[in-house]
Amino acid sequence: SASSPSGLDYRKTVIIKDMEYIDSSTPAIVDTDEYVATKANIERIISEVNEYVDKYINHIRQTSVLHIREFERHYQYSTLQYFHNILGLNC
């Protein structure tokens, strides 16, 4: 059977400020195909997630406000609302 293609959901982004939460001594359990695809596309992923977070910050700070439908489509269920303190968005 053919496997379904994987994708990244930036709405589930978690921001980690303190590197103590990262345990590099324990290997992560990741599907091999997903690992290979991530490694091959890491620059694009970094760029896209940075853009996703920047658009959110700019909207919340009202420096570049998105249309309400666009904001809801991309950020209504986003985890970023829980990281305002880390993002410097103490609203």
Short mmCIF file of C-alpha atoms in Angstrom, two decimals:
data_model
loop_
_atom_site.label_atom_id
_atom_site.label_comp_id
_atom_site.label_asym_id
_atom_site.label_seq_id
_atom_site.Cartn_x
_atom_site.Cartn_y
_atom_site.Cartn_z
CA SER A 1 0.00 0.00 0.00
CA ALA A 2 1.20 3.49 -0.79
CA SER A 3 1.89 5.75 2.16
CA SER A 4 0.17 9.09 2.35
CA PRO A 5 2.34 12.17 1.98
CA SER A 6 3.28 13.96 5.19
CA GLY A 7 3.04 17.66 5.79
CA LEU A 8 3.94 20.19 8.43
CA ASP A 9 1.26 22.08 10.33
CA TYR A 10 2.82 25.34 11.51
CA ARG A 11 -0.28 26.02 13.63
CA LYS A 12 1.16 23.47 16.07
CA THR A 13 4.48 25.31 16.42
CA VAL A 14 6.06 25.16 19.86
CA ILE A 15 8.57 27.82 20.83
CA ILE A 16 11.33 26.66 23.16
CA LYS A 17 13.48 29.38 24.67
CA ASP A 18 15.42 27.33 27.21
CA MET A 19 17.64 24.69 25.58
CA GLU A 20 17.47 22.66 28.81
CA TYR A 21 14.19 21.30 27.45
CA ILE A 22 16.02 19.69 24.53
CA ASP A 23 17.56 16.30 25.34
CA SER A 24 20.09 15.67 22.59
CA SER A 25 21.32 12.50 24.31
CA THR A 26 18.07 10.66 23.53
CA PRO A 27 17.38 9.87 19.88
CA ALA A 28 14.03 11.06 18.59
CA ILE A 29 11.67 8.48 17.14
CA VAL A 30 10.91 9.74 13.66
CA ASP A 31 9.81 7.95 10.53
CA THR A 32 12.84 7.51 8.26
CA ASP A 33 11.12 8.97 5.19
CA GLU A 34 9.98 12.00 7.18
CA TYR A 35 13.49 12.48 8.58
CA VAL A 36 15.01 12.38 5.09
CA ALA A 37 12.39 14.79 3.74
CA THR A 38 12.95 17.18 6.66
CA LYS A 39 16.73 17.14 6.22
CA ALA A 40 16.34 17.75 2.48
CA ASN A 41 13.98 20.69 3.03
CA ILE A 42 15.29 22.17 6.29
CA GLU A 43 16.15 25.59 4.82
CA ARG A 44 12.66 25.95 3.34
CA ILE A 45 11.05 24.79 6.59
CA ILE A 46 13.05 27.32 8.63
CA SER A 47 12.12 30.09 6.23
CA GLU A 48 8.42 29.19 6.23
CA VAL A 49 8.14 28.86 10.00
CA ASN A 50 9.96 32.17 10.51
CA GLU A 51 7.58 33.84 8.05
CA TYR A 52 4.59 32.24 9.79
CA VAL A 53 5.70 33.52 13.22
CA ASP A 54 6.68 36.96 11.88
CA LYS A 55 3.26 37.45 10.23
CA TYR A 56 1.59 36.54 13.51
CA ILE A 57 3.77 38.96 15.51
CA ASN A 58 3.19 41.77 12.99
CA HIS A 59 -0.56 41.20 13.11
CA ILE A 60 -0.72 41.18 16.90
CA ARG A 61 1.49 44.29 17.10
CA GLN A 62 -0.70 45.83 14.37
CA THR A 63 2.31 46.70 12.21
CA SER A 64 0.94 44.63 9.32
CA VAL A 65 -2.65 43.60 10.00
CA LEU A 66 -4.03 40.64 8.07
CA HIS A 67 -7.62 40.50 6.85
CA ILE A 68 -9.71 38.82 9.54
CA ARG A 69 -10.47 35.82 7.31
CA GLU A 70 -6.79 35.31 6.51
CA PHE A 71 -5.83 35.63 10.16
CA GLU A 72 -8.48 33.12 11.21
CA ARG A 73 -7.55 30.69 8.42
CA HIS A 74 -3.88 30.64 9.46
CA TYR A 75 -3.92 31.44 13.17
CA GLN A 76 -7.36 30.70 14.69
CA TYR A 77 -6.14 27.38 16.12
CA SER A 78 -2.47 28.31 16.36
CA THR A 79 -0.43 27.51 19.46
CA LEU A 80 1.37 30.87 19.11
CA GLN A 81 -1.22 32.48 21.40
CA TYR A 82 0.40 30.56 24.27
CA PHE A 83 3.87 31.99 23.58
CA HIS A 84 3.17 35.74 23.72
CA ASN A 85 5.59 36.15 26.61
CA ILE A 86 8.48 34.53 24.72
CA LEU A 87 7.55 36.42 21.53
CA GLY A 88 7.56 39.76 23.37
CA LEU A 89 3.82 40.21 22.87
CA ASN A 90 2.79 41.04 26.42
CA CYS A 91 -0.72 42.16 25.47
#
